[in-house]
Coordinates of C-alpha atoms in Angstrom, one line a residue:
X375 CA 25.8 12.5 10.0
X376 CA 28.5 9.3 10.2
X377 CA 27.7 6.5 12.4
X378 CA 30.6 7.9 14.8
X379 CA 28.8 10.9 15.1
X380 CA 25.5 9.6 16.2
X381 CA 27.1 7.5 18.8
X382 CA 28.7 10.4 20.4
X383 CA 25.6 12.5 19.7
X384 CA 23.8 9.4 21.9
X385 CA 26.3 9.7 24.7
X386 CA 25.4 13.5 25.4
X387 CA 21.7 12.6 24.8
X388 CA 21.8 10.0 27.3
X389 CA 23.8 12.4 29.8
X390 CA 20.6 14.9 30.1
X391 CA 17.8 11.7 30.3
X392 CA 15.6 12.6 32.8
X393 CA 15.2 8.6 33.3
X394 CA 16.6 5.8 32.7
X395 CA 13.8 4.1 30.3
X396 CA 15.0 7.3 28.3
X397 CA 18.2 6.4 27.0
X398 CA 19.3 5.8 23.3
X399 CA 20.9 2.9 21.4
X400 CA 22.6 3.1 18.3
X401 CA 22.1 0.1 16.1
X402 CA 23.6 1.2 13.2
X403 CA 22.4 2.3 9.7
X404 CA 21.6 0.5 6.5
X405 CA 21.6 1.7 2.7
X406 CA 17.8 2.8 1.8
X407 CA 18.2 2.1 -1.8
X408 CA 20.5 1.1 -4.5
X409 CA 23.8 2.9 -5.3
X410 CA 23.3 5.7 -7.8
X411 CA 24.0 5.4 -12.0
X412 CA 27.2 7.2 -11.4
X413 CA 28.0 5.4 -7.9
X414 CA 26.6 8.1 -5.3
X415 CA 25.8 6.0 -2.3
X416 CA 22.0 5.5 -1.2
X417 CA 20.6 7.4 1.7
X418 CA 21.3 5.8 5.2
X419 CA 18.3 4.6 7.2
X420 CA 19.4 5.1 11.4
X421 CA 17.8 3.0 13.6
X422 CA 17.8 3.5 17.5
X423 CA 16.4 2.0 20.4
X424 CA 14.8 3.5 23.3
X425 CA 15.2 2.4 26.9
X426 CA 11.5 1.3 27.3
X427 CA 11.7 -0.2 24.1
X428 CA 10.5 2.0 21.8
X429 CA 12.2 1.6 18.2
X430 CA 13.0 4.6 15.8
X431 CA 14.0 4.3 12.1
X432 CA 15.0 7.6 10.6
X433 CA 15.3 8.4 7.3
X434 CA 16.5 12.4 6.6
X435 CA 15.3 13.3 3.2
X436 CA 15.6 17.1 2.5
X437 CA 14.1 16.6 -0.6
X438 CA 11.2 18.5 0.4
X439 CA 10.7 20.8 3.5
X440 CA 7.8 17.9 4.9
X441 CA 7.9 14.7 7.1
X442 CA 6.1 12.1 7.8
X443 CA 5.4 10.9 11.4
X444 CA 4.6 6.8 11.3
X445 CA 3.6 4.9 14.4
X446 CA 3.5 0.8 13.8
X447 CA 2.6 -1.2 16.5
X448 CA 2.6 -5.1 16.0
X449 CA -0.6 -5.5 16.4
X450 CA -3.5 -6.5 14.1
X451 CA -6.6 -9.0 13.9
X452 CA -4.7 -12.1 14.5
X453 CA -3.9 -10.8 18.1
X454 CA -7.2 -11.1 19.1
X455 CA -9.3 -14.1 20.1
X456 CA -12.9 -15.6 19.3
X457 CA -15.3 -13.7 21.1
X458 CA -13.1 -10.1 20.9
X459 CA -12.7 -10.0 17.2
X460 CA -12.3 -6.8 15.6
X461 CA -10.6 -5.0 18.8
X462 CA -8.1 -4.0 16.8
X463 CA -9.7 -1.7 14.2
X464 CA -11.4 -0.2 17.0
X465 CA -8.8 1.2 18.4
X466 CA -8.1 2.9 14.5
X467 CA -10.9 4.5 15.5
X468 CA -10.7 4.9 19.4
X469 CA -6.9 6.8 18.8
X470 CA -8.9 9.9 17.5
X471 CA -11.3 10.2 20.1
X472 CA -10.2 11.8 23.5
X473 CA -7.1 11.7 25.5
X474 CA -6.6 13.1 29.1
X475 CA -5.2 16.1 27.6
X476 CA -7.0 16.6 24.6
X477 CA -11.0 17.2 24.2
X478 CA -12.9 14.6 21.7
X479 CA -12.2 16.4 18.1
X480 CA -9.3 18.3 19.4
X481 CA -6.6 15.9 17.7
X482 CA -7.6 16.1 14.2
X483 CA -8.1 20.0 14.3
X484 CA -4.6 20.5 15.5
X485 CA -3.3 18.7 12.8
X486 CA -5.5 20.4 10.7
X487 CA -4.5 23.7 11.8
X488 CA -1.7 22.9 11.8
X489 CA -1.4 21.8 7.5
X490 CA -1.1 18.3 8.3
X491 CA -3.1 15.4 7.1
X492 CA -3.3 12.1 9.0
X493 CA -4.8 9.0 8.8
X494 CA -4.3 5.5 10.0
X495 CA -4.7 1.4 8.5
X496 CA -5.4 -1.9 10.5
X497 CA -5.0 -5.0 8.7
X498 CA -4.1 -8.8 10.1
X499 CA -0.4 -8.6 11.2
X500 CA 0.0 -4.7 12.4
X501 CA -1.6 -1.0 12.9
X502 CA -0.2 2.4 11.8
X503 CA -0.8 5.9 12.4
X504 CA 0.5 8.5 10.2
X505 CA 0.8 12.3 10.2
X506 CA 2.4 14.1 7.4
X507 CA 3.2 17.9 7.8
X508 CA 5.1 20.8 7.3
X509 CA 9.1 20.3 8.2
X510 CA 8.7 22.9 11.3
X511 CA 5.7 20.9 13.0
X512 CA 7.1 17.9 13.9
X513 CA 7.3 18.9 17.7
X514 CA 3.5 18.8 17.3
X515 CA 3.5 15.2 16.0
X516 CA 5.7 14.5 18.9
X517 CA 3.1 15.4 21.7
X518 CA 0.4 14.3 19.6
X519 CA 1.4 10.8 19.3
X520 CA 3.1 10.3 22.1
X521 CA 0.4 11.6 24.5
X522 CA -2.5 9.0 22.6
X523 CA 0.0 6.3 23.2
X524 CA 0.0 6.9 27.0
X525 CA -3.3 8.9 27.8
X526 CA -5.9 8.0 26.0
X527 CA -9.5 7.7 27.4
X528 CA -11.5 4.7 27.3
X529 CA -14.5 5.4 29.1
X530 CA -18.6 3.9 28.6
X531 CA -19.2 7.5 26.7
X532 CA -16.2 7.0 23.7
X533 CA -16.3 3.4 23.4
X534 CA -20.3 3.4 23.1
X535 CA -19.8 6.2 20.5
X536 CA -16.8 4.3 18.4
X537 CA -18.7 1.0 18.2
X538 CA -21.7 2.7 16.8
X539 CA -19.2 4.2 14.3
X540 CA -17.6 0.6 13.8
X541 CA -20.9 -0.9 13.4
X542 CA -22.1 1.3 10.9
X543 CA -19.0 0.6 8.8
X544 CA -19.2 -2.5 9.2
X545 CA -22.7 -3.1 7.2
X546 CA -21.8 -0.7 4.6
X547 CA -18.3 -1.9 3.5
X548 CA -19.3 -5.6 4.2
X549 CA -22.7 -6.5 5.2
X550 CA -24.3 -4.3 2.0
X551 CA -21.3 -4.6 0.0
X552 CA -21.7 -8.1 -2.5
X553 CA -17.7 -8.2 -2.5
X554 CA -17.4 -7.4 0.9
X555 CA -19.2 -10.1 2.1
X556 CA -17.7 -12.4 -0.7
X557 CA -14.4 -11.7 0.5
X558 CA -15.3 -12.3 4.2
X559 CA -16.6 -15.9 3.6
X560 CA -13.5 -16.4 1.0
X561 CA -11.5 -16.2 3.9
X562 CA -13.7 -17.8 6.5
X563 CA -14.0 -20.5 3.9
X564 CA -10.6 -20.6 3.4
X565 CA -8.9 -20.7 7.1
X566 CA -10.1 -23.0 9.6
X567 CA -7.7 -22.6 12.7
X568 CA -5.3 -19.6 12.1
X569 CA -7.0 -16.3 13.1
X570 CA -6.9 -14.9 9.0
X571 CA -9.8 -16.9 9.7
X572 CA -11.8 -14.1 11.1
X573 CA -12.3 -10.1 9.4
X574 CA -10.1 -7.5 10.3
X575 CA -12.9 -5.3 11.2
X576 CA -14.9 -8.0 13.3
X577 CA -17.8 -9.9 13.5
X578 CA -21.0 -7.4 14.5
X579 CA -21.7 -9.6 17.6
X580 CA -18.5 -8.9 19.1
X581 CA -18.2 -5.3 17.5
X582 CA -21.7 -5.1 19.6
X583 CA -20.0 -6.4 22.8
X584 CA -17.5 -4.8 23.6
X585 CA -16.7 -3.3 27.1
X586 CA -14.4 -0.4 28.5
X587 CA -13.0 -3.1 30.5
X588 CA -12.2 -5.2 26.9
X589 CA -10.6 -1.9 25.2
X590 CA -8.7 -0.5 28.4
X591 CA -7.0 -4.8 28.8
X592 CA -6.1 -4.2 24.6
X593 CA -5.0 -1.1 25.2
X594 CA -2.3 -1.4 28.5
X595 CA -1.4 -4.7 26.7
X596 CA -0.3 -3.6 22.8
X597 CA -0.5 -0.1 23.0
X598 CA 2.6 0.1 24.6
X599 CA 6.6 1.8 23.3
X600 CA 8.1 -1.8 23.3
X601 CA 5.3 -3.1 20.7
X602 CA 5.7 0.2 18.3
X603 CA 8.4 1.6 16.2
X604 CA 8.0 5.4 15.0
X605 CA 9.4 6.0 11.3
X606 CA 10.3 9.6 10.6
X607 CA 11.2 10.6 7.1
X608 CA 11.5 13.9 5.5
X609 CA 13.5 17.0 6.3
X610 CA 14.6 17.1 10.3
X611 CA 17.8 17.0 12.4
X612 CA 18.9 13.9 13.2
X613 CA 19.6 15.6 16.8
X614 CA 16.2 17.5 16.8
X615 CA 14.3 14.3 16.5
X616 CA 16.3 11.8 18.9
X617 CA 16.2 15.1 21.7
X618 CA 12.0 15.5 21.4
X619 CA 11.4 11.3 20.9
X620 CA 13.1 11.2 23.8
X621 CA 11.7 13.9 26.4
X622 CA 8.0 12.7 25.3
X623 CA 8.3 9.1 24.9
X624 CA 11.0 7.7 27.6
X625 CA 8.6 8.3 30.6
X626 CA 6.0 6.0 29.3
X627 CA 6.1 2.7 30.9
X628 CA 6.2 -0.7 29.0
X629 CA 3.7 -3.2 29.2
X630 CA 3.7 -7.3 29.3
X631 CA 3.2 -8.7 25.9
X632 CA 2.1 -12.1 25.6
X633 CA 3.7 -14.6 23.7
X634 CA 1.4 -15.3 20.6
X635 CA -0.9 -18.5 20.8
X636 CA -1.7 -18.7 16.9
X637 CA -2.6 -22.3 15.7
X638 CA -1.0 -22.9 12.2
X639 CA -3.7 -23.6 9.4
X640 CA -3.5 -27.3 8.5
X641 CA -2.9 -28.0 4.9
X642 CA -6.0 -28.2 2.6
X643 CA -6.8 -31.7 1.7
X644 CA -10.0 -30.8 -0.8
X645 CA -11.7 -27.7 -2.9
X646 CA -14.2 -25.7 -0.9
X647 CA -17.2 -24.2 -2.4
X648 CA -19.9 -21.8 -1.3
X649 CA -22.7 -20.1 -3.4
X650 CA -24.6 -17.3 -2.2
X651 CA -27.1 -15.2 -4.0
X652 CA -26.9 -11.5 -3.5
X653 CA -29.0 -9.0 -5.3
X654 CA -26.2 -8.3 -8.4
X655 CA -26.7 -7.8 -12.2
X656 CA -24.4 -10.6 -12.5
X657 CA -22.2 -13.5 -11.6
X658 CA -19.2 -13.0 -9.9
X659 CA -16.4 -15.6 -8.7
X660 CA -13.5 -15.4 -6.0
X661 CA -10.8 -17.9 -6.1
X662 CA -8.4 -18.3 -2.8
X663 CA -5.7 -20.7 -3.6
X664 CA -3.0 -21.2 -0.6
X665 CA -0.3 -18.5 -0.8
X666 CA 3.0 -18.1 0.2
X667 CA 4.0 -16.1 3.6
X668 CA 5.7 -12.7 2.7
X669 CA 8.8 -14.1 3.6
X670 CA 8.5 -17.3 1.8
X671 CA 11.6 -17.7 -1.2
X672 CA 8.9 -18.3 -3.4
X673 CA 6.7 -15.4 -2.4
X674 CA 8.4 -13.1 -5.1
X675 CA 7.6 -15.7 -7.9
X676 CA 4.5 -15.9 -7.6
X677 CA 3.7 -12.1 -7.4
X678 CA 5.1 -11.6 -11.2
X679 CA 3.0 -15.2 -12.2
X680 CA 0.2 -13.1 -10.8
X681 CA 1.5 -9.8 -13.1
X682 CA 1.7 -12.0 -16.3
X683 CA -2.2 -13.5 -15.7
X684 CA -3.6 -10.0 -14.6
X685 CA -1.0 -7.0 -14.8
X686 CA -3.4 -4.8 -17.4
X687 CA -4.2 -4.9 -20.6
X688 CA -1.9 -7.1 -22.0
X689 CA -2.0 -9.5 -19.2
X690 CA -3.0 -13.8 -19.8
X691 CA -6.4 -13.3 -18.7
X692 CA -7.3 -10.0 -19.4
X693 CA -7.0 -10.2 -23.1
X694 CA -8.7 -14.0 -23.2
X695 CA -11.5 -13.4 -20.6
X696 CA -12.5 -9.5 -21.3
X697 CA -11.3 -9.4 -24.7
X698 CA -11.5 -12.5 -26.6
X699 CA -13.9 -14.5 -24.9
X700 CA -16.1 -11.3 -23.7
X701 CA -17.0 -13.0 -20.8
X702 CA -16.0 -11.0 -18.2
X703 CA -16.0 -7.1 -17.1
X704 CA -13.2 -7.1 -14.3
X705 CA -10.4 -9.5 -13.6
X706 CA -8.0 -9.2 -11.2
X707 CA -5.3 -11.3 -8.7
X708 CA -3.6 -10.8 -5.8
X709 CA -1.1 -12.6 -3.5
X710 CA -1.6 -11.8 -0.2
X711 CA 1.6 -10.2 2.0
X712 CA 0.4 -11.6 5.3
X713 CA 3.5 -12.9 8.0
X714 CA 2.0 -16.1 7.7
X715 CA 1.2 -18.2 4.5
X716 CA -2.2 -16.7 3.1
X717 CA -4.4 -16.8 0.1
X718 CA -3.3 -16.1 -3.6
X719 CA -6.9 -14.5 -4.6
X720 CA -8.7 -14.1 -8.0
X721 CA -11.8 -12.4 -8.6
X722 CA -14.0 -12.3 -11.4
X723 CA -17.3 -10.1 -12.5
X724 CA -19.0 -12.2 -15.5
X725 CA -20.7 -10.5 -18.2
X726 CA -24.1 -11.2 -17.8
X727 CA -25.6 -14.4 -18.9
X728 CA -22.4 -15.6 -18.4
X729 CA -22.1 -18.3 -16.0
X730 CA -19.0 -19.1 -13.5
X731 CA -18.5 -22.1 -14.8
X732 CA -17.1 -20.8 -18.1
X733 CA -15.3 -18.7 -16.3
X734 CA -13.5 -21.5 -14.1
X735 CA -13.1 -23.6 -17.7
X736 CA -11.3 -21.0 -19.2
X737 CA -9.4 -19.9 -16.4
X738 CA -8.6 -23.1 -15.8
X739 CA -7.0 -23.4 -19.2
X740 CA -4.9 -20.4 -18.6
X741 CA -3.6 -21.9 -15.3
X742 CA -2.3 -25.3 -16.9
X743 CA -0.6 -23.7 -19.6
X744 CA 1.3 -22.1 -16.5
X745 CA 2.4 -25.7 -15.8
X746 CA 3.1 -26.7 -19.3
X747 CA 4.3 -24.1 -21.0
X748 CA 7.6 -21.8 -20.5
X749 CA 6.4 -17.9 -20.2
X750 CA 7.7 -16.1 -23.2
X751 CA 11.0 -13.6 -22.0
X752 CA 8.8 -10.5 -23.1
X753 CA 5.7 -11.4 -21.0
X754 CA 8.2 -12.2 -17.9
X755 CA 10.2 -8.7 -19.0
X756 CA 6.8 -6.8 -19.0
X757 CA 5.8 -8.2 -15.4
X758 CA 8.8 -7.1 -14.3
X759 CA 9.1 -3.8 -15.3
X760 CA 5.7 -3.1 -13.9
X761 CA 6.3 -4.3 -10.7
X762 CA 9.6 -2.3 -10.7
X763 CA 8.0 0.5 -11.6
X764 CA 5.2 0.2 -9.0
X765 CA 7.7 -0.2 -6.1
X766 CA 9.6 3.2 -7.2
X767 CA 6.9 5.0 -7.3
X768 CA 5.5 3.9 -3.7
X769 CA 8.9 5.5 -2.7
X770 CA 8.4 9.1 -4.1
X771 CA 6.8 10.5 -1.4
X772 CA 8.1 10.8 2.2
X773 CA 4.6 9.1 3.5
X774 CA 5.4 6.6 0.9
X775 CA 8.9 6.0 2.3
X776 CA 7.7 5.5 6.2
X777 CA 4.8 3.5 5.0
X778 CA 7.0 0.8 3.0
X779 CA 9.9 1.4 5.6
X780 CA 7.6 0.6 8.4
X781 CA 5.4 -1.8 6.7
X782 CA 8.3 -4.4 6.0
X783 CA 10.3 -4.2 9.6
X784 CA 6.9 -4.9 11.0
X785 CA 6.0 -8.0 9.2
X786 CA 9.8 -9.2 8.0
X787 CA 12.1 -7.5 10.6
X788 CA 14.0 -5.4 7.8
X789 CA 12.9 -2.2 6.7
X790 CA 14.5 -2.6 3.8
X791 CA 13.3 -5.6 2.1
X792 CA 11.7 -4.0 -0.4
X793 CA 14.9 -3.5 -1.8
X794 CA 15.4 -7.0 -1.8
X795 CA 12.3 -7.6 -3.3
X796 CA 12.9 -5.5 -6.1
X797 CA 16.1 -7.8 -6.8
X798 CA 14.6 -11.2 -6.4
X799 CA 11.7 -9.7 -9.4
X800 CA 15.0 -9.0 -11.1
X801 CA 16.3 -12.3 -10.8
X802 CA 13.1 -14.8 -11.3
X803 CA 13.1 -17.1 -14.1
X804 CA 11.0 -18.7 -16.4
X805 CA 11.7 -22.2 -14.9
X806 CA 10.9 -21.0 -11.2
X807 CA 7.5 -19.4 -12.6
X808 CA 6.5 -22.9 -13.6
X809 CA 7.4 -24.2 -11.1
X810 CA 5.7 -21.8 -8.6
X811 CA 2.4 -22.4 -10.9
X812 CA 2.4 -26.4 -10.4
X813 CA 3.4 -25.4 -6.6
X814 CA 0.9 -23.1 -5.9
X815 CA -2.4 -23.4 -8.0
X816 CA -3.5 -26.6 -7.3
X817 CA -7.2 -27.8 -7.8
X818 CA -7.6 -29.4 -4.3
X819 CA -6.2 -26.2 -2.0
X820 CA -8.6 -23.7 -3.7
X821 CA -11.7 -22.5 -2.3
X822 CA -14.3 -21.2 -4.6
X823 CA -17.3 -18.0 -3.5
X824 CA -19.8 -18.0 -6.1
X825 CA -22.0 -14.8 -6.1
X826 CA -25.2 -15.7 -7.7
X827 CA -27.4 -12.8 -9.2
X828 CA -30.9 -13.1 -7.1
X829 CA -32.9 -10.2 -5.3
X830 CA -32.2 -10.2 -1.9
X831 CA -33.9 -11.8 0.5
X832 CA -33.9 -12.4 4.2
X833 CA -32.8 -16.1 4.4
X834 CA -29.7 -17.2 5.0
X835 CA -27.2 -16.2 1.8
X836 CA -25.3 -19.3 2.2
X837 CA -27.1 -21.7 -0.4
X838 CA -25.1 -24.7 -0.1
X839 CA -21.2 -25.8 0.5
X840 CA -19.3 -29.1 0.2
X841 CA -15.4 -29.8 0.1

């Protein structure tokens, strides 16, 4: 359907709105994708606006007769505050519990029944719900979202029962997990001020703490149309979709979001390293140096440096530290994609016997030939291509679509950047890898976790830290 069309499609919309809060804007379409081999134009993405705020991005892909249903609402871990951390993910879990029109257990079954499979993701900067289903069910997604958003319950009885469920993940993915708990103090270590500083799924004190009160404040506050944006993809009418949004969403009143209070993290003037001794066959090491923002220039860079140290086999330090030097089992780096600037982590399981420190020397050695040294065209060319081809594939699917659709307007404000991330991997150069090494990995921003193989005890884990 042409641009024209939609806006006179909106007009007639708008005629039968039972209220004004639900009334559509057209704000135009973009190209999702590149132009075809033999110049067929990419798909458009629409994106609308609803009177109370709520944002639609629409993607019509007949490709297969399935959708996918994606709610993002700007909301994550760094929206909370000291005390309340961890209010977030609860609500991950709190959104499949009851609503005022739906018994506890009824939501999932009527997906269920219904073919569809759902699930949901918190993480620092956002939270998403998903549903993907047969083409002909998307009314149900409709009612099913819509009515969480507005109606759910958040009574003693389901918030008692969530935090039990909360709690009990917590101390098996972190509290009895040696890398979960690594990873917890990497970041605790590694942020001082800015609320990265604190785990997405909470400290158990305040997991313990929490009220109805707490949940039902989160709740009217971010759980609202004007801090979500629904991504539909698949095979619907463009007409179908704006009609049902419309009817079940525009009633639902928007709430007062505060403006965000987050304290940027100072720079780090010194290494920081912890020890702690967990009950593991082995040593194992984390490494957090500073990282770019997503939307940092330089972001891009440094995720193929990252691809040429540890993008499989024939990666920098998978071929000197697992095969050559035998010193290590798993290797493996990541650059965070956090709104603000984050961590760029390594992490390192040691054979055993083998001590961190040789593992530090000889990463260490790989890291200044970085600075030194120009990256051969094929190992750059290699990188590449694997990071193209990752990207493609995350787009083969219609969940896959909404996810990275929804994924970059949240956090960049374009729901197509990935697009423009594939070109910037096209365009990187040996020089700017360099120079993103001797930017990046410096000694005296890194914190250091060492996890030192001892039984477990019931002291404190932390054995000793100094910057």
């Amino acid at each position: 359907m042409s641009d024209a069309k939609l806006a006179a499609l909106i007009a007639r919309l708008n005629e039968d709105a039972a209220v004004p809060t639900a009334h559509w804007t057209f704000e135009g379409s973009v190209p999702f994708g590149e132009t075809g081999p033999t110049g067929e134009a990419a798909p458009r993405l629409l994106r609308f606006l609803l009177g109370n705020g709520l944002r639609l991005l629409l993607l019509v892909d007949k490709s297969a007769p399935v959708l996918s249903y994606f709610t993002w609402f700007r909301v994550g871990s760094r929206h909370e505050r000291e005390g309340k951390t961890g209010l977030a993910h609860l609500f991950e879990h709190l959104m499949f519990n009851e609503t005022e029109g739906l018994a506890a257990g009824e939501f999932d079954r009527k997906l269920e029944e219904n073919g569809a499979e759902s699930n949901a993701a918190t993480w620092l900067d956002w939270t998403y719900y998903y549903e993907s289903l047969p083409k002909d069910r998307f009314p149900l997604a409709v009612k099913l979202e819509s009515e969480r958003m507005a109606r759910l319950v958040l009574r003693e009885p389901q918030v008692a029962s969530e935090k039990d469920v909360v709690a009990n993940e917590r101390r098996m993915r972190v509290d009895d997990d040696v890398e979960g708990t690594a990873n917890e103090i990497l970041y605790k270590t590694a942020f001082t001020v800015h609320p990265y500083h604190w785990p997405t799924i909470g400290w158990m004190k305040d997991i313990e703490g929490f009220t109805p009160d707490d949940c039902v404040d989160f709740y009217k506050t971010f759980y609202a149309p004007n801090n979500a944006t629904v991504v539909v993809v698949g095979d619907v009418n463009e007409k179908d979709v704006l009609a049902k949004i419309r009817d079940a969403y525009g009633p639902i009143p928007t709430s007062s979001i505060p403006e965000e209070d987050t304290q940027p993290e100072p720079p780090q003037a010194g290494r920081r390293e912890l020890s702690m001794k967990k009950p593991t066959p082995s040593e194992k090491v984390l490494v957090g140096y500073r990282g770019p923002a997503l939307g940092d220039a330089e972001h891009a860079t440094l995720v193929v440096l990252n691809e040429v140290l540890f993008g499989g086999r024939a990666s920098r330090i998978y071929r000197e530290l697992v095969i050559a030097k035998e010193t290590c089992t798993e290797v493996r780096g990541w650059v965070s994609t956090f709104r603000d600037p984050g961590l760029y982590e390594l992490y390192f399981t040691a054979r055993p016997g083998v001590s961190g420190d040789a593992i530090l020397s000889a990463v260490d050695a790989q890291l200044e030939r970085l600075k030194t040294e120009l990256i051969e065209s094929e190992e750059i060319d290699r990188a590449k291509a694997r990071l193209e081809l990752g990207l493609l594939q995350s787009l083969e699917t219609t969940s896959g679509k909404a996810e990275q659709i929804g994924f970059y307007d949240t956090v960049l404000g374009d729901p197509t950047a990935a697009f423009r991330r594939l070109e910037r991997y096209r365009r990187v150069t040996a020089g700017e890898l360099r120079t993103a090494a001797r930017r990046w990995l410096v000694d005296e921003a890194r914190t250091i976790i060492r996890v030192l193989p001892e039984p477990e005890t019931e002291a404190d884990p932390i054995a000793g830290a100094a910057e």
